[in-house]
Coordinates of C-alpha atoms and ligand atoms in Angstrom, one line a residue:
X139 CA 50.5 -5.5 -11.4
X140 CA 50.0 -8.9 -13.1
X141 CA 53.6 -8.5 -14.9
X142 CA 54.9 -9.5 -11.7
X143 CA 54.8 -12.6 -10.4
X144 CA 53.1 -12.0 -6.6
X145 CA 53.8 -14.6 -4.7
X146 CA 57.1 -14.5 -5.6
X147 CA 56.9 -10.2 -4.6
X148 CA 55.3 -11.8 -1.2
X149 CA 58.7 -13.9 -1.0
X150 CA 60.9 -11.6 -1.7
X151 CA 59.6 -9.2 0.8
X152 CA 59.8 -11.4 3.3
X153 CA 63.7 -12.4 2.7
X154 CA 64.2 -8.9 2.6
X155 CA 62.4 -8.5 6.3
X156 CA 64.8 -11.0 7.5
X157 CA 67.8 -9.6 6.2
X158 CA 66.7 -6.7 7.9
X159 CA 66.1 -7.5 11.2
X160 CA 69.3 -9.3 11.4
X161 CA 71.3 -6.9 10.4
X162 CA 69.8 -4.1 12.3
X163 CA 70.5 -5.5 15.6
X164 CA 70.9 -2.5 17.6
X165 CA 68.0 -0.8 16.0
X166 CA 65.8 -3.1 16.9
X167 CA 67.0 -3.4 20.6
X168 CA 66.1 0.2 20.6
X169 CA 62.6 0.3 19.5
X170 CA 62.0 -3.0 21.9
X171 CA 63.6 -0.6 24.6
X172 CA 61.4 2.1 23.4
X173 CA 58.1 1.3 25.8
X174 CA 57.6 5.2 26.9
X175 CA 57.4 6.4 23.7
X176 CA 53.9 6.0 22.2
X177 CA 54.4 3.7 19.3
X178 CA 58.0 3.0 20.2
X179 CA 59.3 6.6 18.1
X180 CA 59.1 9.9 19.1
X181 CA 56.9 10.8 16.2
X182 CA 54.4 8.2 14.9
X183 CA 55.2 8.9 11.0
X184 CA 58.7 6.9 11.8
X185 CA 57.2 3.7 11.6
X186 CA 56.4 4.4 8.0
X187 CA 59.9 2.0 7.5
X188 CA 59.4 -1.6 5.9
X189 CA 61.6 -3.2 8.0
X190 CA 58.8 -3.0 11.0
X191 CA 61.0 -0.9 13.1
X192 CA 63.0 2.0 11.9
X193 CA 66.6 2.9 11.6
X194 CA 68.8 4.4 14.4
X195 CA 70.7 6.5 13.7
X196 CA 74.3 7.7 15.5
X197 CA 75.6 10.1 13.2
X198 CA 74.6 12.0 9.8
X199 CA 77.0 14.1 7.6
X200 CA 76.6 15.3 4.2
X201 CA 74.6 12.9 2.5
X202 CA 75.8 9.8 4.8
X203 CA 73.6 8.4 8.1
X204 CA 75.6 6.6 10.1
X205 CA 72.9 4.1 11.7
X206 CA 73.3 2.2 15.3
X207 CA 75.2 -0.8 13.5
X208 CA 77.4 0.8 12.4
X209 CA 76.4 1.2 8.6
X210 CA 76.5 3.9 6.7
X211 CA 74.0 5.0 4.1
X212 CA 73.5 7.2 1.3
X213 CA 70.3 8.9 2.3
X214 CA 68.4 10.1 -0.7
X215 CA 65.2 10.4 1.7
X216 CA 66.8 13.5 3.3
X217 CA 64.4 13.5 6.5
X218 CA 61.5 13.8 3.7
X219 CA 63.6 17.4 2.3
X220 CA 63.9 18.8 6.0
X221 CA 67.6 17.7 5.2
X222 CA 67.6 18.8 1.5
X223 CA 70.9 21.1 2.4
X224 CA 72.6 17.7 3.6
X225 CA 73.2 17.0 6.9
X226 CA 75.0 19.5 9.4
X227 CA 76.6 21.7 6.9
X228 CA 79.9 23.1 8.1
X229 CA 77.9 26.9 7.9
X230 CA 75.1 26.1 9.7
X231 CA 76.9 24.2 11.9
X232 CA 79.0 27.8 12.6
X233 CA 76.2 29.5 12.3
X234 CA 74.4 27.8 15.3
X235 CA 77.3 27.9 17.6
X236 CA 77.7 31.4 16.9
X237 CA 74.2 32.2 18.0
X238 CA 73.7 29.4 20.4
X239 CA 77.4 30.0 22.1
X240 CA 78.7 33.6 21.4
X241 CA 75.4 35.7 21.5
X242 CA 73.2 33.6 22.9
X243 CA 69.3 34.5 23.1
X244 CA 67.2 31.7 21.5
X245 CA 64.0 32.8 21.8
X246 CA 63.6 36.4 23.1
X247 CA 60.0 37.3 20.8
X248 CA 63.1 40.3 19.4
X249 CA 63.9 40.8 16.0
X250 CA 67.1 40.2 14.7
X251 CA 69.5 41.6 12.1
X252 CA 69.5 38.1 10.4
X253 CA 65.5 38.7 10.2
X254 CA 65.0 41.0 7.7
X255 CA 68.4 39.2 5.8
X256 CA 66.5 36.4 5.1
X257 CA 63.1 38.2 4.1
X258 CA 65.3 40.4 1.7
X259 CA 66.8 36.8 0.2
X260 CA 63.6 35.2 0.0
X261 CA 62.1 38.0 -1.8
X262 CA 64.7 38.3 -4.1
X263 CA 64.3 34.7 -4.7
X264 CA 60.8 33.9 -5.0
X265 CA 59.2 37.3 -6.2
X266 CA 57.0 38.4 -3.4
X267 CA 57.8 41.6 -1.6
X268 CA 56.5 40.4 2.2
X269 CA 57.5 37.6 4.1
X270 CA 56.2 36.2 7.9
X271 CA 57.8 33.1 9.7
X272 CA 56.5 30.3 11.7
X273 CA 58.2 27.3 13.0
X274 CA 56.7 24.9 10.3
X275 CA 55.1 24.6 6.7
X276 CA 52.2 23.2 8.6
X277 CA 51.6 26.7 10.2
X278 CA 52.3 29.0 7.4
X279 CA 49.8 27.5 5.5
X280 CA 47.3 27.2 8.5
X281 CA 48.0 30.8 8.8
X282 CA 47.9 31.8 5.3
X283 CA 44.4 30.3 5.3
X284 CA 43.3 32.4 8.2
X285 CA 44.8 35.5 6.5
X286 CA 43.0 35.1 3.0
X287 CA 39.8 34.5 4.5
X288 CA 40.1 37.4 6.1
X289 CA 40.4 39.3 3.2
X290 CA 38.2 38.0 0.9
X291 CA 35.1 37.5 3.1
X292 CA 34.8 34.3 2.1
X293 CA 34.9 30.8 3.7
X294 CA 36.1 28.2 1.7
X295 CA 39.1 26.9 0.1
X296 CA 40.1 25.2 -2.5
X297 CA 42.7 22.3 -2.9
X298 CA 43.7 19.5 -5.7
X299 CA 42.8 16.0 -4.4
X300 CA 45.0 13.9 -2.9
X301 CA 47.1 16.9 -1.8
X302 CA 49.1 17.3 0.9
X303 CA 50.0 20.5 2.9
X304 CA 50.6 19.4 6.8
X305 CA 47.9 18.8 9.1
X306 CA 45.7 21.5 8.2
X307 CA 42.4 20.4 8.8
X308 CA 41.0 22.2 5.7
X309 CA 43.3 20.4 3.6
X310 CA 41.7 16.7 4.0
X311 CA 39.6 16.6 1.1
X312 CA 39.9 14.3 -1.4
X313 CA 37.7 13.1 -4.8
X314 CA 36.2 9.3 -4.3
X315 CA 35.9 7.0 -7.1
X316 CA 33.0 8.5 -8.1
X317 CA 34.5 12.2 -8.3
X318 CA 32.8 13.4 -5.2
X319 CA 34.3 15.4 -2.3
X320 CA 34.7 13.6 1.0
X321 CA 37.1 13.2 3.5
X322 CA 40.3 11.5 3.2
X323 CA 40.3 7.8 4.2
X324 CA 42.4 8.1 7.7
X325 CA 41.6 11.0 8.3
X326 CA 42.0 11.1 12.5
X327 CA 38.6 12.5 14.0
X328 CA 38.1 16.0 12.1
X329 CA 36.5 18.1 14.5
X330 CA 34.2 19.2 11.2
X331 CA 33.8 17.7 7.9
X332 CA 35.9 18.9 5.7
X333 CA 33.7 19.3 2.5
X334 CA 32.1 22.2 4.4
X335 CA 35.1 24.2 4.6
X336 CA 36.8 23.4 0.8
X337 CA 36.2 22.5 -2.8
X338 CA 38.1 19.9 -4.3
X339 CA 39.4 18.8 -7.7
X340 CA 41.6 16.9 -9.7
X341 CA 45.2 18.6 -10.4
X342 CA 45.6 19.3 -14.1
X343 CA 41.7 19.7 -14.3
X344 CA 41.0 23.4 -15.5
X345 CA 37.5 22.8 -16.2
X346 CA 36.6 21.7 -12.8
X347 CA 38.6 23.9 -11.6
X348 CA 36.3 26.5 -13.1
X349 CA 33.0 24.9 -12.4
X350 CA 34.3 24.8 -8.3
X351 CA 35.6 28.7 -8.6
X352 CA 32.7 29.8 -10.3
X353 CA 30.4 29.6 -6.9
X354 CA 32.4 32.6 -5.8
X355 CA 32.7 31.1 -2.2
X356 CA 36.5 30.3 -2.2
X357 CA 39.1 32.6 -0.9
X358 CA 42.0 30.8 -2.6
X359 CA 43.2 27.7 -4.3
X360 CA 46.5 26.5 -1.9
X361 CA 48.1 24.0 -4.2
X362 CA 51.9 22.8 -4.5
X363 CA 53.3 23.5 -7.9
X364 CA 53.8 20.1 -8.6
X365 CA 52.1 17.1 -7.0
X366 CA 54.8 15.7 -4.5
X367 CA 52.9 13.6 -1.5
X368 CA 51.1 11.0 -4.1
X369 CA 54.6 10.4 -6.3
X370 CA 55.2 13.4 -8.3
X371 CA 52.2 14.9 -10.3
X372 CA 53.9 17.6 -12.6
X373 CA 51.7 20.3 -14.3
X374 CA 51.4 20.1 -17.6
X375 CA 52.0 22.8 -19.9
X376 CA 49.6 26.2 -19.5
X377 CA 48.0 24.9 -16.1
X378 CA 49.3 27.2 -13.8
X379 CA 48.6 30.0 -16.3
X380 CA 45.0 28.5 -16.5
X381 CA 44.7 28.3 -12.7
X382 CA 46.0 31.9 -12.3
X383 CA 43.8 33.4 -15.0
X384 CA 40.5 31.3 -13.3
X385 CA 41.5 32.6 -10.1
X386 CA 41.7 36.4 -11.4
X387 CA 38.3 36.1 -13.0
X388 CA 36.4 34.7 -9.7
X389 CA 38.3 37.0 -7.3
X390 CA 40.1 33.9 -5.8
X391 CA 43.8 33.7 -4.4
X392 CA 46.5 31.8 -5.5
X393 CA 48.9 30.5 -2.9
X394 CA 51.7 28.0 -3.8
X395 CA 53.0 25.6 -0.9
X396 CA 57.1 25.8 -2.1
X397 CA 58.0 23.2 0.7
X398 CA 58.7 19.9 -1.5
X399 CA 59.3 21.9 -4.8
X400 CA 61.8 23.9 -3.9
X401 CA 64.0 21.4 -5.6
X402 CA 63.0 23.5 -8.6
X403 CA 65.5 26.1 -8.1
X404 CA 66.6 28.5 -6.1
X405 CA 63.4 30.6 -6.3
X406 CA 61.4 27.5 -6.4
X407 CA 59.0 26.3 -9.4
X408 CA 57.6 29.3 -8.6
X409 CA 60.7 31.3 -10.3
X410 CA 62.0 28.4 -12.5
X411 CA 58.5 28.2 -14.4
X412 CA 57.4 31.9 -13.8
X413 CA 54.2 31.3 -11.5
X414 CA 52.3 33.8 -10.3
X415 CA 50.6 33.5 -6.9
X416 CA 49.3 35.9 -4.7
X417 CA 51.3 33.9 -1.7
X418 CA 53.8 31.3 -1.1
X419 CA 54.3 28.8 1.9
X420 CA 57.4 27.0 2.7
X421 CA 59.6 25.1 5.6
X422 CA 61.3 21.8 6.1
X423 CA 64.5 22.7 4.1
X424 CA 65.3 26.9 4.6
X425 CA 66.8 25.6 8.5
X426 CA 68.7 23.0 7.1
X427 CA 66.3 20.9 10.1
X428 CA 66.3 23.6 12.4
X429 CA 63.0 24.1 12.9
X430 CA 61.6 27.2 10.1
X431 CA 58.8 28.2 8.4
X432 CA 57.7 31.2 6.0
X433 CA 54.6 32.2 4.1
X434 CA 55.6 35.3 1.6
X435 CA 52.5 37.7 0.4
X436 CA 52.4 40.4 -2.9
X437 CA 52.9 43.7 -1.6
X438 CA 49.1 44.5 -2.4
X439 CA 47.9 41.1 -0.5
X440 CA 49.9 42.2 2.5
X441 CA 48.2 45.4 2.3
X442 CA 44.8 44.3 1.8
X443 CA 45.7 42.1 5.5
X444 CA 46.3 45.2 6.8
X445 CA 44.0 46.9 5.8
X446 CA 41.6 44.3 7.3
X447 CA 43.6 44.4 10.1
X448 CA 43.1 47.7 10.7
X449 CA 39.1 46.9 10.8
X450 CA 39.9 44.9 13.8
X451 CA 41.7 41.3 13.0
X452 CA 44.3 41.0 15.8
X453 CA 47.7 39.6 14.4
X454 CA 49.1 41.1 17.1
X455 CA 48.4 38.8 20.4
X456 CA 45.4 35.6 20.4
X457 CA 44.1 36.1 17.1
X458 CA 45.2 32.6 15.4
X459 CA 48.0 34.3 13.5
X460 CA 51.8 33.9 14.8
X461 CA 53.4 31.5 17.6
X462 CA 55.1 32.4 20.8
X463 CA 58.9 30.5 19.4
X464 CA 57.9 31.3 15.7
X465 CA 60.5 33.8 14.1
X466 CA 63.2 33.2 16.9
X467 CA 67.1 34.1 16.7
X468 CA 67.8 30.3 16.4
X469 CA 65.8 29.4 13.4
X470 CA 67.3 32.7 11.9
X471 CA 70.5 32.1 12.3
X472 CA 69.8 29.0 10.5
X473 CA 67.7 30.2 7.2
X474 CA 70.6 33.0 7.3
X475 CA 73.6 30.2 7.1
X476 CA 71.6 27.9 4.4
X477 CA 70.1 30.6 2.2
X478 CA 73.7 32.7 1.8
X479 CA 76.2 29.4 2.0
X480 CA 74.4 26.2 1.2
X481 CA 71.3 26.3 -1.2
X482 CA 73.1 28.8 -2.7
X483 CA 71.8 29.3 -6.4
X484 CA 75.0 27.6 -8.0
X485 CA 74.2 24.7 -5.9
X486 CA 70.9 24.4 -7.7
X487 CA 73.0 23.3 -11.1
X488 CA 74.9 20.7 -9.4
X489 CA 71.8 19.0 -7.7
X490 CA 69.8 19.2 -10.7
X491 CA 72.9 17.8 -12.9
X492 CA 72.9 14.6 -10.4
X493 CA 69.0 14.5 -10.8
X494 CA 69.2 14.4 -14.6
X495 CA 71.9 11.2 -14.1
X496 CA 69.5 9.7 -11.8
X497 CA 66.2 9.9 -13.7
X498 CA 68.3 8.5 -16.8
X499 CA 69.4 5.5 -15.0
X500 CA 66.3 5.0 -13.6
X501 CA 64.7 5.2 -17.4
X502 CA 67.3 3.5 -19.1
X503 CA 67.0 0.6 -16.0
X504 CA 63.2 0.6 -16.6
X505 CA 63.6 0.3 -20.5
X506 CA 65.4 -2.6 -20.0
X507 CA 63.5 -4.8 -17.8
X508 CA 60.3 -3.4 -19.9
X509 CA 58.0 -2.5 -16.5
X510 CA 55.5 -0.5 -17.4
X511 CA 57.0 2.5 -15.2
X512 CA 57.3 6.2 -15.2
X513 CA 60.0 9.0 -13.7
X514 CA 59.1 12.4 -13.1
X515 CA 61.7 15.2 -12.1
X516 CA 61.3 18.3 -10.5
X517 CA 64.6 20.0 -10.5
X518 CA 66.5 18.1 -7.9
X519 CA 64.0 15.6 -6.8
X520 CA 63.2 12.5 -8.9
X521 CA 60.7 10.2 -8.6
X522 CA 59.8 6.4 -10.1
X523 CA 55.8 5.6 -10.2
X524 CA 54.5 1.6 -11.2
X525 CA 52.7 3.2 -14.1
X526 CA 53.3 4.6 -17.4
X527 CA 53.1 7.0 -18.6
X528 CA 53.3 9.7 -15.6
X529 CA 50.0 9.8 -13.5
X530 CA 48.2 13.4 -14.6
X531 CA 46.7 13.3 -11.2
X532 CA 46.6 12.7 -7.4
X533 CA 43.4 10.0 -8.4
X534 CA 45.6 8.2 -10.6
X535 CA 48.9 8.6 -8.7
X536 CA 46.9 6.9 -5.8
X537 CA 46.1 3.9 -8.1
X538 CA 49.2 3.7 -9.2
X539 CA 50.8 2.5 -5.9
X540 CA 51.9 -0.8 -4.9
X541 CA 52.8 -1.2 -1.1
X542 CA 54.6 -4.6 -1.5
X543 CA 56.7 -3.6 -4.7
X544 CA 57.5 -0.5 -2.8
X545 CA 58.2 -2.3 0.4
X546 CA 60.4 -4.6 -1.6
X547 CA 62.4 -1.9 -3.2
X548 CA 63.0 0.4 -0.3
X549 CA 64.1 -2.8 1.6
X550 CA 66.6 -4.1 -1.1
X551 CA 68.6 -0.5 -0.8
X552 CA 67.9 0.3 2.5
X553 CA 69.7 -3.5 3.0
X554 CA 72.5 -2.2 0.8
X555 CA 73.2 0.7 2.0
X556 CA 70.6 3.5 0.3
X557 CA 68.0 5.5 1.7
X558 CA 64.9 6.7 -0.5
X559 CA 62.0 8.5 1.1
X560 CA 60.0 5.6 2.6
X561 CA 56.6 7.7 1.4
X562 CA 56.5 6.6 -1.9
X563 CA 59.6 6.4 -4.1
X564 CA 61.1 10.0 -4.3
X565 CA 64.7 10.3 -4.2
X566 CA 66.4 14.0 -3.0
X567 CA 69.4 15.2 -3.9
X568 CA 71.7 17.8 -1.4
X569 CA 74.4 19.8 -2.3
X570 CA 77.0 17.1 -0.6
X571 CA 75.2 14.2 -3.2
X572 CA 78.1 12.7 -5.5
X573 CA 77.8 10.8 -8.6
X574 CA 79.0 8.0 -6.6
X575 CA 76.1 8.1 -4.7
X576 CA 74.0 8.0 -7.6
X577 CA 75.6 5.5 -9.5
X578 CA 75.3 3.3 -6.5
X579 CA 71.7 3.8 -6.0
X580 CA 71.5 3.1 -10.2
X581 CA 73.5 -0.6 -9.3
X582 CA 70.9 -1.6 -6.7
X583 CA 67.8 -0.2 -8.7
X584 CA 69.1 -2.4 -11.6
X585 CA 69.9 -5.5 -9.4
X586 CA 66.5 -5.3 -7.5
X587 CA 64.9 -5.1 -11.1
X588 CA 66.7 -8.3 -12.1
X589 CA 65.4 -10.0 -8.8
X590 CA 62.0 -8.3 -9.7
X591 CA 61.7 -9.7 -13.4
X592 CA 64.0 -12.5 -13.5
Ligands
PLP737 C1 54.0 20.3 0.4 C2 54.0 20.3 1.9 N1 53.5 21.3 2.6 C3 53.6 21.3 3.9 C4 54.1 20.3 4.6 C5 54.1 20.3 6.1 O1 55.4 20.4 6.6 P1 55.7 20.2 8.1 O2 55.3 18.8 8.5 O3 57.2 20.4 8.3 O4 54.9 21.2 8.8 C6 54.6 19.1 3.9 C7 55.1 18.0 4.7 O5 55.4 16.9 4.1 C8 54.5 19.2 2.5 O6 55.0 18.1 1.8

């Protein structure tokens, strides 16, 4: 980015390392303390903070954390949208005492009442008439996957470079610089190479997306509705109808992974732009970060799977389909509390109305320092990318990142009391967001731009 002067960035960065360490005593004594946990967290993805060793945390309410030195901070990362209903909402907080303390039974492989209330809400919601749970996004797709093979008799799949969908080793595809299908740099010791399992292509590329469907060998295209693990990639106008009408004439299925853009709406992009897939996956958010996940099918996909199943495919026991804790009273009780009291759909409009002021500070902060940057918006979710205008693609996206500007950035709020996601620059409203916490997040995003361009 050679409007910026680098060795200054490299300065900056550093100052902002110091200031962090210092002022995260505690947090570092408890990473140094750490030495039985492999690489010092309990999950290796929570290094991903600048600082060199992540936050503490004591308490989180709302849209607050409460770290280990005692500051608080507005947290705009929301556990990457496992906390997009805020943090321990007063009705899944009730909710999870009531089942946990009253009735008890966590895990009993039983249905409960709060089952099919949930199944019922997410039908009404997102459209499709059949819904199965797991205990993360990662599995509903992984098990989505196994189900359309099954019914299309065919192997492959297809996904939009630069994707991201959990660890689902089909997934891991990605276009080089010379448009061909290999695996994704770091990818950790496939057990196959992916290219033999899935087609690949640029998002927002219908003609590709053509010439790849047209082999007849893919049982469906799993693609988010927007781009949201390489910045935000929105869809531009008529691609969805293009995809759907591609995937009708080839015989392939269309599933939608809802987990990030559910900040759409209440029914997801999927309702708030009228998709049409044969299948949906989501999890993260619907258990408010108890752990949930849930693919939905069309009534004539689910009975095509049954129909196969009735041929022999076991669902029932050690087929690959389905989890001993998936679908248990806890996680219930949970989707149950957030669906019916918390991402209710008039807390959609409030989100998105905060969104709208963030995006337009963002913009009008942009404008003003005149970096050549972009903001993209998908309902309550906004994001900033270092190019403009909006990459069309996970290929571009990709070349559009900056670690050090990023680094620099997340630092400066993170040292001030604001949390974005530290995977690129997306910022998440909840239902307890205020426009407090948005203007503050707007004073530091201007002040850092000063530093920046000054
Ligand atoms: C779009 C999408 N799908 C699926 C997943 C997997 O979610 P989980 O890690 O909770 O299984 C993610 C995680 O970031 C995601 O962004």
């Amino acid at each position: 980015m050679d409007y910026l002067n680098r060795r200054k960035l490299v300065d900056l960065v550093q100052a902002e390392r110091e200031l962090y360490v210092d002022s995260h005593p505690a947090s570092r004594e408890l990473y140094q303390r750490s030495d039985h946990l492999f690489a010092r967290v309990p999950m290796t993805w929570m290094n991903k903070w600048a600082g060199g060793f992540p936050l503490g945390f004591s308490q989180a309410h709302g849209a607050v954390i409460e770290d280990l030195d005692g500051h608080e901070l507005i947290d705009f990362a929301l556990g990457d949208t496992a906390a997009f209903a805020g943090h321990s909402p007063a009705p899944l907080v009730e909710a999870l005492q009531r089942r946990m303390g009253v009735r008890g039974g966590l895990s009993t492989m039983l249905p409960t009442e709060d089952a099919q209330w949930v199944a019922a809400e997410l039908s009404r919601r997102f459209g499709l008439a059949k819904w199965s749970f797991s205990l993360s996004a990662t599995d509903a797709n992984r098990w989505l996957l196994r189900l359309v093979r099954l019914v299309t008799k065919r192997p492959k799949i297809l996904v939009f470079s630069y994707s991201y969908h959990g660890s689902v080793d089909e997934t891991f595809v990605v276009l080089d610089e010379h448009g061909q299908p290999r695996a994704r740099p770091g990818n950790v010791a496939p057990s196959f190479n992916p290219t033999s399992t899935t087609r690949v292509v640029e998002f927002n590329d219908l003609d590709a997306l053509r010439r790849e469907l047209s082999h007849g060998d893919v049982a469906a295209v799993l693609s988010e509705p927007a781009l949201t693990n390489i910045g935000i990639v929105l869809a531009e106008p008529g691609f969805f109808e293009g995809v759907r009408n591609v995937c009708d004439e080839t015989g392939t299925l269309l599933i939608l992974d809802e987990t990030h853009t559910f900040s759409a709406g209440p029914g997801g992009a999927t309702a708030r732009f009228g998709l049409e897939p044969d299948a949906i996956s989501i999890g993260k958010s619907l258990g408010g970060g108890v752990a949930c996940g849930a693919y939905g099918m069309t009534a004539q996909l689910s009975t095509r799977v049954l129909r196969a199943v009735g041929e022999g495919a076991d669902i029932i026991d050690v087929g690959g389909v389905g989890g001993t804790l998936a679908g248990n009273a806890l996680s219930f009780a949970a989707m149950r509390a957030i669906l019916d009291e918390v991402l209710t759909d008039e807390s959609f409009v409030a989100m998105e109305e905060l969104a709208n002021v963030f995006r337009t500070d963002l913009r009008r902060a942009i404008a003003s320092h005149e970096v050549p940057w972009s903001v993209s918006q998908l309902g309550a979710r906004c994001e900033y990318r270092f190019s403009a205008p909006a990459p069309r693609n996970g290929g571009e996206s990709l070349r559009s990142a900056d670690p050090l500007l990023e680094d620099f950035l997340h630092l400066y709020g993170v040292n001030r009391g604001v949390l974005i996601t530290p995977f690129h620059n997306m910022a998440l409203m909840c239902p307890a967001t205020t426009l407090e916490h948005v203007q503050r997040h707007a004073v530091l995003f201007n002040e850092a731009l000063d530093v920046l361009t000054s």
